[in-house]
mmCIF file of C-alpha atoms and ligand atoms in Angstrom:
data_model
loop_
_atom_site.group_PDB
_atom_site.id
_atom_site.type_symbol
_atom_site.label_atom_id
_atom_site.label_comp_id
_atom_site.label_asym_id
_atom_site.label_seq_id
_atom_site.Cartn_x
_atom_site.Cartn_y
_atom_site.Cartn_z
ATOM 1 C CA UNK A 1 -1.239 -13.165 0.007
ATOM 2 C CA UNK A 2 -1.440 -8.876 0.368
ATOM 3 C CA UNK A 3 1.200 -6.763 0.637
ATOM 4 C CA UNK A 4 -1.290 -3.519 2.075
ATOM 5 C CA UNK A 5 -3.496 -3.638 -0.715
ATOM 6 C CA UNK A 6 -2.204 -5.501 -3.589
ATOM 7 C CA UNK A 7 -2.694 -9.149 -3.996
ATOM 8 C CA UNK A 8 -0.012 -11.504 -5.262
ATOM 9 C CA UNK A 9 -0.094 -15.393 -5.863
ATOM 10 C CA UNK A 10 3.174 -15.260 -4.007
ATOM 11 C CA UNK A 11 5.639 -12.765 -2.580
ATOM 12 C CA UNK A 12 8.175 -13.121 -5.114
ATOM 13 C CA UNK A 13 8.450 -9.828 -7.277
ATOM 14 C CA UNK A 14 10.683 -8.910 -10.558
ATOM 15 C CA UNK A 15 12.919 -5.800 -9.403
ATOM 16 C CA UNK A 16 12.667 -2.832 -11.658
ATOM 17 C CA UNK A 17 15.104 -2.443 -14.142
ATOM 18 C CA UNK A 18 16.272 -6.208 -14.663
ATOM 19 C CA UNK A 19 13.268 -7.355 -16.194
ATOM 20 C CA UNK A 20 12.643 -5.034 -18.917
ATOM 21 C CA UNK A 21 8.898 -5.154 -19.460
ATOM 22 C CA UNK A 22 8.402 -8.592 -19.144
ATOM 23 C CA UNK A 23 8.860 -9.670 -23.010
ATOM 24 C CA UNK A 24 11.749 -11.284 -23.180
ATOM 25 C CA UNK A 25 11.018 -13.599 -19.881
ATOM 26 C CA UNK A 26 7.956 -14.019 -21.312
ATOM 27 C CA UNK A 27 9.410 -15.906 -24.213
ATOM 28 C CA UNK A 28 11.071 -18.219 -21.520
ATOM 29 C CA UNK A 29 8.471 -18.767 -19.123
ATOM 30 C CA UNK A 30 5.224 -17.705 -17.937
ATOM 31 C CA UNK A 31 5.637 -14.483 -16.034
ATOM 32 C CA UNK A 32 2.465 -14.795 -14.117
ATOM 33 C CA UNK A 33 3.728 -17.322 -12.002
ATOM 34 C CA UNK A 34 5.719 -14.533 -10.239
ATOM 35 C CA UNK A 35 3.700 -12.509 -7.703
ATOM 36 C CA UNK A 36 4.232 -9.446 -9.549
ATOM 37 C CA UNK A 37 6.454 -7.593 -12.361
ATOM 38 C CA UNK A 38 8.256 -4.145 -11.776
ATOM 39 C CA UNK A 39 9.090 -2.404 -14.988
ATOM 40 C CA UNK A 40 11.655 -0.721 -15.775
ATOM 41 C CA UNK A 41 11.521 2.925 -14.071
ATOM 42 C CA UNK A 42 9.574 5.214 -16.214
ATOM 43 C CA UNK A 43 9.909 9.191 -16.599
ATOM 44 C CA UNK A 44 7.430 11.615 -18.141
ATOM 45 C CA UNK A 45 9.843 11.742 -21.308
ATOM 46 C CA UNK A 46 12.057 8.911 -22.950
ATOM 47 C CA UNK A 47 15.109 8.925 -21.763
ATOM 48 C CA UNK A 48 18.437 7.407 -23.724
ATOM 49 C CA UNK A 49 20.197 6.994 -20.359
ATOM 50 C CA UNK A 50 23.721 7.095 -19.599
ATOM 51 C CA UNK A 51 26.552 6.405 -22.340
ATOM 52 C CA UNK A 52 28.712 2.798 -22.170
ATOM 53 C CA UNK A 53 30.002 1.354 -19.984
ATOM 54 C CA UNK A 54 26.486 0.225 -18.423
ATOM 55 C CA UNK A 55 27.562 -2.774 -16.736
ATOM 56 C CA UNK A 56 30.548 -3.794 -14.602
ATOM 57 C CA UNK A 57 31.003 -7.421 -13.378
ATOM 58 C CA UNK A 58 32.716 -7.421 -9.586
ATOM 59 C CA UNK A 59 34.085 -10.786 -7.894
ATOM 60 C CA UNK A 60 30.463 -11.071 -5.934
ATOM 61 C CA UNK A 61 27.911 -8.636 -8.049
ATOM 62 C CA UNK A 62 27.117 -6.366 -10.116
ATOM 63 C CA UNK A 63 27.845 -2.521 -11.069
ATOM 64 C CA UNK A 64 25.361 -0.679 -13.170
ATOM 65 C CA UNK A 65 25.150 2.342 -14.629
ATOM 66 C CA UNK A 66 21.859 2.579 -16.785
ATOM 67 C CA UNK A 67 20.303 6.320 -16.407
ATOM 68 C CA UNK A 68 16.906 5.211 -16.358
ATOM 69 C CA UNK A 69 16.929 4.363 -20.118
ATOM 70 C CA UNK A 70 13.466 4.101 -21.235
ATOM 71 C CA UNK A 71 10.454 4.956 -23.589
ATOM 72 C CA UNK A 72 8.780 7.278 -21.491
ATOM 73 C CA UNK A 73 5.172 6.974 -19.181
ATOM 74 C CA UNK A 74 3.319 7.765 -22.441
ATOM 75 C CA UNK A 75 4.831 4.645 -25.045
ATOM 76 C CA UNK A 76 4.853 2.524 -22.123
ATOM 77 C CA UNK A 77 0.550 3.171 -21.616
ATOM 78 C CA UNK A 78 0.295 2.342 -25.166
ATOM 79 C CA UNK A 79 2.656 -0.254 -26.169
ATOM 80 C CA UNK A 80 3.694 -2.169 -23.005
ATOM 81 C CA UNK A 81 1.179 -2.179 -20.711
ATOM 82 C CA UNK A 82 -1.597 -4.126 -22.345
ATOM 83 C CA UNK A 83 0.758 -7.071 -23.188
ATOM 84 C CA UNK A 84 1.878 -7.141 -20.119
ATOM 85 C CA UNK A 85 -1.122 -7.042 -18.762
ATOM 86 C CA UNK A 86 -2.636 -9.862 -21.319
ATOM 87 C CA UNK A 87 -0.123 -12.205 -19.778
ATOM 88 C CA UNK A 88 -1.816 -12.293 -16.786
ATOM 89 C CA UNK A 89 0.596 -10.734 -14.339
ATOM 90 C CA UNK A 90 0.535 -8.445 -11.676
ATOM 91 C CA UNK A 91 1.986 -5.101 -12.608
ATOM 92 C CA UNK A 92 3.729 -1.931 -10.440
ATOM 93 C CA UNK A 93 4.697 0.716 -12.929
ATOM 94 C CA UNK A 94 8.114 1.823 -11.433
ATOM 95 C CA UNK A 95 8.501 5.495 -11.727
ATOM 96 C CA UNK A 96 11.563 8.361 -11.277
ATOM 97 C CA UNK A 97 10.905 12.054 -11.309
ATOM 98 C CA UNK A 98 13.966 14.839 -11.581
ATOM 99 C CA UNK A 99 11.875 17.028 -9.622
ATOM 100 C CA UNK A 100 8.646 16.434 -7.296
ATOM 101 C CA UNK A 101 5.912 17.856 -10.359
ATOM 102 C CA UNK A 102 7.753 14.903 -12.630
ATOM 103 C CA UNK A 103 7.246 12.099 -10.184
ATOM 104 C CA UNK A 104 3.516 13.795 -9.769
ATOM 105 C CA UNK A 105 2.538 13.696 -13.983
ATOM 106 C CA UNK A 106 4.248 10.654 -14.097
ATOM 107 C CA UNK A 107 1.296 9.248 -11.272
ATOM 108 C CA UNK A 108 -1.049 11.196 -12.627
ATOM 109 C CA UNK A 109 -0.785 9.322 -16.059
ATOM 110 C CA UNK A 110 -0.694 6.214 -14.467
ATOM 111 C CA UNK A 111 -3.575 6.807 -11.828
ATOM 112 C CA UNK A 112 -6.227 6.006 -14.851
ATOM 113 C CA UNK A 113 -4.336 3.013 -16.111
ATOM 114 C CA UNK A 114 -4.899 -0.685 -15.260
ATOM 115 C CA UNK A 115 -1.546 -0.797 -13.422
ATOM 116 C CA UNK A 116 -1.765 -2.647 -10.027
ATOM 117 C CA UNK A 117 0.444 -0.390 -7.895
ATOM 118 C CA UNK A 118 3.257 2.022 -8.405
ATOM 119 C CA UNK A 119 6.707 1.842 -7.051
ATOM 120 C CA UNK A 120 8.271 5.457 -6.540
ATOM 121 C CA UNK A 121 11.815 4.764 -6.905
ATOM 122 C CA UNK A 122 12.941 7.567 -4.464
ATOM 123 C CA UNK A 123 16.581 6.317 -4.704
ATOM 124 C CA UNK A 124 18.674 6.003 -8.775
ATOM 125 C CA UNK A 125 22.123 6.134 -7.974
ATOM 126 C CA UNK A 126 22.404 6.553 -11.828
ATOM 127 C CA UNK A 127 21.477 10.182 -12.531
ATOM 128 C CA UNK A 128 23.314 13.211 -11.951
ATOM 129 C CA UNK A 129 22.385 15.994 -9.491
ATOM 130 C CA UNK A 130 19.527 15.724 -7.078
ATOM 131 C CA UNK A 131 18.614 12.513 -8.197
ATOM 132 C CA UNK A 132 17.841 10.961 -4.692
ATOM 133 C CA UNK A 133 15.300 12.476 -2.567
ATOM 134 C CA UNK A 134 15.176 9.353 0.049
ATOM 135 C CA UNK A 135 17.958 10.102 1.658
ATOM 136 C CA UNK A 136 16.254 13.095 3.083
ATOM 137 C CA UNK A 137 12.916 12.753 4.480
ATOM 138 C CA UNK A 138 11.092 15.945 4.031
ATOM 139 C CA UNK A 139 12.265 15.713 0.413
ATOM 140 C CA UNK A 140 10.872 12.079 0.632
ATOM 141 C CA UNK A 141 7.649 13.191 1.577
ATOM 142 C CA UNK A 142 7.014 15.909 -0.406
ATOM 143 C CA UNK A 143 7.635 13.203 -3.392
ATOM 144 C CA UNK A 144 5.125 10.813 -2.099
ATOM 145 C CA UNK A 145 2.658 13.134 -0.847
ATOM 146 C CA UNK A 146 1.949 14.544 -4.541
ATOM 147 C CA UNK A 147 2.050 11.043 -5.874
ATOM 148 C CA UNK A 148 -0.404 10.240 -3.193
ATOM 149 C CA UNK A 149 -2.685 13.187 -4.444
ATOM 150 C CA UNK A 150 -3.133 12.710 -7.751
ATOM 151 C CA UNK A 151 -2.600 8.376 -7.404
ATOM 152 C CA UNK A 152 -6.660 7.854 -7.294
ATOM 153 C CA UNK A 153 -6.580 5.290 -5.090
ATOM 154 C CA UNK A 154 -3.559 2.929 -6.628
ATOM 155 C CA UNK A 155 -1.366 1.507 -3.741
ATOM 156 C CA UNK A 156 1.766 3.286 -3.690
ATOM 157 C CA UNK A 157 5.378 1.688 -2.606
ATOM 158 C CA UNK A 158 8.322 4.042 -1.922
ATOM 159 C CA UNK A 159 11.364 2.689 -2.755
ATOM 160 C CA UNK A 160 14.469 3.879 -0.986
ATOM 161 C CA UNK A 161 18.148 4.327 -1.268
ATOM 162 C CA UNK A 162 20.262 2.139 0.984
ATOM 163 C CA UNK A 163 21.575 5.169 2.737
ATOM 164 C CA UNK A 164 20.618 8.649 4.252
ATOM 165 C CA UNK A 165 22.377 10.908 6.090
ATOM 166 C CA UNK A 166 19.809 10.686 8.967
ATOM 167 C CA UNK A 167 18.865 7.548 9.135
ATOM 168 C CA UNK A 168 16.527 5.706 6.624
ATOM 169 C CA UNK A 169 14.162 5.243 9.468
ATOM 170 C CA UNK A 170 12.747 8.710 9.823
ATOM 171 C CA UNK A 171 12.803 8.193 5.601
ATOM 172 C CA UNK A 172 10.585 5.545 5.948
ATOM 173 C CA UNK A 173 8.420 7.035 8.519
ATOM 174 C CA UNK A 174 8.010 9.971 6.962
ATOM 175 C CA UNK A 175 6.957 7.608 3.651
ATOM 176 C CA UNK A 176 4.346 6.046 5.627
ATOM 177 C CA UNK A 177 3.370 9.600 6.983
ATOM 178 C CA UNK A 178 2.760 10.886 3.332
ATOM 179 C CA UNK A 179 0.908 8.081 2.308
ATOM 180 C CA UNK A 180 2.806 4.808 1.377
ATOM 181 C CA UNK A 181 1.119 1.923 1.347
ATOM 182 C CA UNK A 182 4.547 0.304 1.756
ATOM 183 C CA UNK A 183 8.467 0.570 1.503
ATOM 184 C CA UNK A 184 10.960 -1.255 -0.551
ATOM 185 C CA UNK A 185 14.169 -1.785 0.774
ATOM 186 C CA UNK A 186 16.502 -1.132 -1.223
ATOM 187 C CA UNK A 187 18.148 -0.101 -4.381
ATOM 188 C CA UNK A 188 21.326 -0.748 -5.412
ATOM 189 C CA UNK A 189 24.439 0.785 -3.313
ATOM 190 C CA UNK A 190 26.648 3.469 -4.819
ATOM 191 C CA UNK A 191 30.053 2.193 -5.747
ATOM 192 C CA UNK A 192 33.226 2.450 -7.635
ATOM 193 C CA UNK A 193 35.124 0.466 -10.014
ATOM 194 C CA UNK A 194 38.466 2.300 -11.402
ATOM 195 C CA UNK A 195 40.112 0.956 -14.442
ATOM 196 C CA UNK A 196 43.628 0.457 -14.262
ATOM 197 C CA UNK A 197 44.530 0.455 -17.711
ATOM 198 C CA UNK A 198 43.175 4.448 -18.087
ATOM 199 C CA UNK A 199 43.457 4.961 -14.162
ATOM 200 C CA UNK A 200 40.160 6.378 -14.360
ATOM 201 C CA UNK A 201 36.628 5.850 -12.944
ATOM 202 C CA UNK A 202 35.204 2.950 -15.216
ATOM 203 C CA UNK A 203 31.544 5.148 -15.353
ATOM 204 C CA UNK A 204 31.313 8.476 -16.711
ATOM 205 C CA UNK A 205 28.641 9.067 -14.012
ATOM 206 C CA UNK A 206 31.904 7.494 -11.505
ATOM 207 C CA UNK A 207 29.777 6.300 -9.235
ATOM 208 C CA UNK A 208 27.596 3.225 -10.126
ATOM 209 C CA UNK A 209 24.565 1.375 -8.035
ATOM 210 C CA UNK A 210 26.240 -2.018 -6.936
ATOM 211 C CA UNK A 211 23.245 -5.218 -6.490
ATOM 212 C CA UNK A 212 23.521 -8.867 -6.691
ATOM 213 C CA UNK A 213 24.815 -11.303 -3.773
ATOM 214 C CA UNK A 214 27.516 -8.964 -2.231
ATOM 215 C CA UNK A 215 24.801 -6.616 -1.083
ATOM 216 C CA UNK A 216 22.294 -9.364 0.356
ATOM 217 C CA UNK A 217 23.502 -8.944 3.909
ATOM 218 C CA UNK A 218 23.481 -5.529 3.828
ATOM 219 C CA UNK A 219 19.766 -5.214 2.263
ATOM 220 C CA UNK A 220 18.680 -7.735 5.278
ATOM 221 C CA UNK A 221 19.642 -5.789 8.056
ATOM 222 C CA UNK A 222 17.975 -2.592 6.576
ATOM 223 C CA UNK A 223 14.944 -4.823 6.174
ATOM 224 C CA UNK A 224 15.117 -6.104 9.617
ATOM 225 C CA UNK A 225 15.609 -2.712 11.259
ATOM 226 C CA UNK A 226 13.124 -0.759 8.893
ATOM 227 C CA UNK A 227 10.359 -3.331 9.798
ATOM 228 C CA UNK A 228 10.493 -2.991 13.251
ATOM 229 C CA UNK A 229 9.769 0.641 13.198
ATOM 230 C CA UNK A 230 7.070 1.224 10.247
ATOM 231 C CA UNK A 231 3.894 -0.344 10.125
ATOM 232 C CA UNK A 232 3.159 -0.814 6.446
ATOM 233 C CA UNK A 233 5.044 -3.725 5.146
ATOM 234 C CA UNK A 234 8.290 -3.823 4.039
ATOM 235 C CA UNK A 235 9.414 -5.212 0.787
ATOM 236 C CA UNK A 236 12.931 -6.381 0.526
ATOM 237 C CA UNK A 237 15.284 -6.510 -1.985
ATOM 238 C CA UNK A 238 19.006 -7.102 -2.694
ATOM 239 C CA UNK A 239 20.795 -10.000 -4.038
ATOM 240 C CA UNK A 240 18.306 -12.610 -3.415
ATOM 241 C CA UNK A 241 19.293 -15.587 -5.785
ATOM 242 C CA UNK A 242 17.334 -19.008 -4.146
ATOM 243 C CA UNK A 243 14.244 -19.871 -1.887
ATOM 244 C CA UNK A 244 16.889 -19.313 0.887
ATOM 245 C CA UNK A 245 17.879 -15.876 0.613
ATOM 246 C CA UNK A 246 14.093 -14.997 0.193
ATOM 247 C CA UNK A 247 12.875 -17.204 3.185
ATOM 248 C CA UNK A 248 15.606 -14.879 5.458
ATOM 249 C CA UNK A 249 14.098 -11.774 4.139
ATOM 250 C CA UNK A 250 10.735 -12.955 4.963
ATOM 251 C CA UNK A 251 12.285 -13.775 8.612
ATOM 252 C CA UNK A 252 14.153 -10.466 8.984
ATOM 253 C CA UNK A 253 10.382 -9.182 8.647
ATOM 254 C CA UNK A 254 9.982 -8.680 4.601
ATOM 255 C CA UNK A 255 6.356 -8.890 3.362
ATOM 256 C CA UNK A 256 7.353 -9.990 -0.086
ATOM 257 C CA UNK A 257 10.962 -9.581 -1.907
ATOM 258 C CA UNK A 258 12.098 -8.516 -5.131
ATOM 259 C CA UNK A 259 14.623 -10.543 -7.293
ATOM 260 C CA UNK A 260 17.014 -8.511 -9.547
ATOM 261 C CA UNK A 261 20.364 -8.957 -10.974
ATOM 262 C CA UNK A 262 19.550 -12.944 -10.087
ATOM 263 C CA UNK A 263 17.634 -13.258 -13.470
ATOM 264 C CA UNK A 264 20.818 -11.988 -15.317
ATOM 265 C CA UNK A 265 22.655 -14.930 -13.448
ATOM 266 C CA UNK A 266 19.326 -17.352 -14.111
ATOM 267 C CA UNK A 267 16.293 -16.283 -16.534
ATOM 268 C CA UNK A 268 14.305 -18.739 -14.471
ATOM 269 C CA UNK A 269 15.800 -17.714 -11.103
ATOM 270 C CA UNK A 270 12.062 -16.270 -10.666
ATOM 271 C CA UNK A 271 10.354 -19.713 -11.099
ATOM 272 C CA UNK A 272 13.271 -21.235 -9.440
ATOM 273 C CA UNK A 273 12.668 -19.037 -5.665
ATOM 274 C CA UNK A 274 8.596 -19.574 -6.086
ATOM 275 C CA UNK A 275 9.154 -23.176 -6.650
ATOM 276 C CA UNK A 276 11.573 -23.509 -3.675
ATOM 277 C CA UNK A 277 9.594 -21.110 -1.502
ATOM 278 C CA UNK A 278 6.280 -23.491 -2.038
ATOM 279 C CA UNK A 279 8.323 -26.755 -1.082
ATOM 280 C CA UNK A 280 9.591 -25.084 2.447
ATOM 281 C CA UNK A 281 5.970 -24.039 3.154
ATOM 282 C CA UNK A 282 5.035 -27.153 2.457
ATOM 283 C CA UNK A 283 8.242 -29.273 4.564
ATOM 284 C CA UNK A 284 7.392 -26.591 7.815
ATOM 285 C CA UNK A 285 3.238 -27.325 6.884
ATOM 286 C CA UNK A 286 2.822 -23.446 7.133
ATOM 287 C CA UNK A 287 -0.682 -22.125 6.189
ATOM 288 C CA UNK A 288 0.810 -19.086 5.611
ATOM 289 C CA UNK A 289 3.943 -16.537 5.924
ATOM 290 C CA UNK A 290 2.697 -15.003 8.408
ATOM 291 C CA UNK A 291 3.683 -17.732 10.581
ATOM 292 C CA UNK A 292 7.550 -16.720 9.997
ATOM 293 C CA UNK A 293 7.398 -13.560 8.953
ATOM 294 C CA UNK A 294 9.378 -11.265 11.307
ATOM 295 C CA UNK A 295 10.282 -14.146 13.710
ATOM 296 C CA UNK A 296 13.615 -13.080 13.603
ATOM 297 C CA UNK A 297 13.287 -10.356 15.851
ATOM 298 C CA UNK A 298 11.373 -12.510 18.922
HETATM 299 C C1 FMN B 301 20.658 -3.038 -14.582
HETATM 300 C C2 FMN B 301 19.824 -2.518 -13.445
HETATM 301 C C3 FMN B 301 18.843 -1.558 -13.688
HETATM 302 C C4 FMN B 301 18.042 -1.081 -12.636
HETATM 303 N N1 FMN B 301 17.065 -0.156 -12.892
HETATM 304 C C5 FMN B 301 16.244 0.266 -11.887
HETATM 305 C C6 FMN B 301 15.174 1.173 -12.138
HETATM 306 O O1 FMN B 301 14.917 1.600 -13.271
HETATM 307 N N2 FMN B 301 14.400 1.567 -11.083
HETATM 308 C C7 FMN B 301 14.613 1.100 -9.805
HETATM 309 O O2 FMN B 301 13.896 1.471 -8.870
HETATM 310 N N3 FMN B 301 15.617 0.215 -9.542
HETATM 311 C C8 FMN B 301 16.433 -0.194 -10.548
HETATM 312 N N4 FMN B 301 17.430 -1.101 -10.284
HETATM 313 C C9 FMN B 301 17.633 -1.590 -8.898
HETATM 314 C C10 FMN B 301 16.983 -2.965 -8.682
HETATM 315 O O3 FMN B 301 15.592 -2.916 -8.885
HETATM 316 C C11 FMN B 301 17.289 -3.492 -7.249
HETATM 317 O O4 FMN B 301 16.778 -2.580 -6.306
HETATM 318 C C12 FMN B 301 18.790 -3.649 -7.006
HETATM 319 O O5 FMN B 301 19.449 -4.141 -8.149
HETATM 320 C C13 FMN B 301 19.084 -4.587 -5.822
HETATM 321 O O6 FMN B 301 18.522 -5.867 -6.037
HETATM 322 P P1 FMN B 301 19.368 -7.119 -6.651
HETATM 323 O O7 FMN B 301 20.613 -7.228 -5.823
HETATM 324 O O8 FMN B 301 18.436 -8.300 -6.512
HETATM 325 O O9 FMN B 301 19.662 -6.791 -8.068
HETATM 326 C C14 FMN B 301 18.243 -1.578 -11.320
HETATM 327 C C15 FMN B 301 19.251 -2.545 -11.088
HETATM 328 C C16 FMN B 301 20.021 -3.021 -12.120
HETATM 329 C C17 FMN B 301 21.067 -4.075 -11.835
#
């Protein structure tokens, strides 16, 4: 199966940032069975990311709080990528800029490399300042215009906040207008937890990106509206956890989905959704998704 340009065994992706770079599920299982890996978002610098508290368990998800943490475009072209890529799988290089010439050396690096795609992650609720520019789409594409530039060629996904002032419709448009090949919908929500016992924000950063099953509802409806009114495909993501929640994405319209804080909850939850998504095709004898996907809306 395609999503635009980039082929996948199956429509089940790793989200960025909850799958590292693939090593430790690779110990587990073998990654390749997923359609595709997203690494962990990648700057032109290392970063060290934000201090503790990272994480924050709530009654139906998860808060994070991670500041991009990681080793930079550079050590991840020369120590990452060709194990990952030895393993078989299909790789999109995730990648956040704090201005529009980062996100464009960041592409640039990776334009020559034997990534598969690249996922501009247009949305970390994580950093401080103007760390978002899709929630404004001129902003949005300037961003993926430049990537689009200097990409050579490699399929580029925008992937957006859950919000924007004006609508994340004219976001995605104007994506697609600059060059997407497709949109991911979405990253995690901003949120608050307060601690009682200091009556204080529990992040230093005091407002966190909130994923896992409480956002799932949310994320569909955002899918289903965004993929009536774009034309490349949609990729969905937010607190898909079984074959289920990925089959309604796929019916809200979603060309593939991404699976997040589910492998915190399940290392194999990946395996586990391919698995289950293969036995429904098979119960409904579907020759493909196409037969579904979107049916929600007739
Ligand atoms: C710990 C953690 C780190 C994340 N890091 C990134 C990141 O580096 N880049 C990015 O685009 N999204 C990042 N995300 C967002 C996820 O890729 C995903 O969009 C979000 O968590 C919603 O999906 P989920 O509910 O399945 O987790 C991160 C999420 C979590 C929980």
């Amino acid at each position: 199966m395609r999503v635009g340009r980039v082929l996948l065994g199956n429509p089940v992706v790793a989200a960025s940032g909850c799958f590292g770079f693939g090593a430790e599920y690779g110990e587990v299982y073998d990654i390749s069975r997923l359609g595709a890996i997203c690494t962990k978002g990648l700057t032109l610098r290392p970063r060290a990311g934000n201090p503790p508290p990272r994480l924050w368990e709530t009654r139906c998800g998860l808060l994070n709080s991670i500041g991009l943490d990681n080793p930079g475009v550079e050590a991840f072209l020369r120590e990452e990528l060709p194990r990952l890529k030895r393993t078989g799988a299909v790789v999109i290089a995730n990648v956040w800029g704090a201005s529009p010439e980062e996100y464009e050396q960041v592409v640039q690096a990776l334009a020559s490399s034997p990534v598969d795609a690249i996922e501009l992650n247009l949305s970390c609720p994580n950093v401080p300042g103007n760390g978002i520019p899709g929630r404004d789409a001129a902003a949005t594409a300037e961003v993926v215009g430049r990537a689009r530039a200097v990409a050579r060629g490699k399929p580029l996904w925008a992937k957006l906040p859950p919000e924007a002032p004006a609508g994340l419709v004219a976001v995605a448009q104007a994506a697609q207008e600059a060059g997407a090949d497709a949109v991911c919908a979405a990253n995690s929500f901003p949120a608050l937890a307060v601690d009682i016992r200091t009556g204080r924000p529990v992040f230093a950063n005091v407002v966190a990106g909130l994923s896992g099953p409480a956002i799932k509802p949310l994320a569909l409806r955002i899918v289903y509206e965004l993929s009536r009114e774009v034309d490349i495909p949609v990729v969905g993501i937010g607190g898909i956890t079984t074959w289920e929640d990925a089959v309604e994405f796929i019916m809200a319209g979603a060309h593939a989905i991404q699976i997040g804080t589910a492998n915190f909850l399940d290392p194999y939850a990946g395996p586990r959704i391919v698995d289950g998504l293969r036995a429904f095709m098979e119960a409904r004898g579907l020759g493909s998704w196409e037969e579904i996907r979107g049916c929600a809306h007739r």
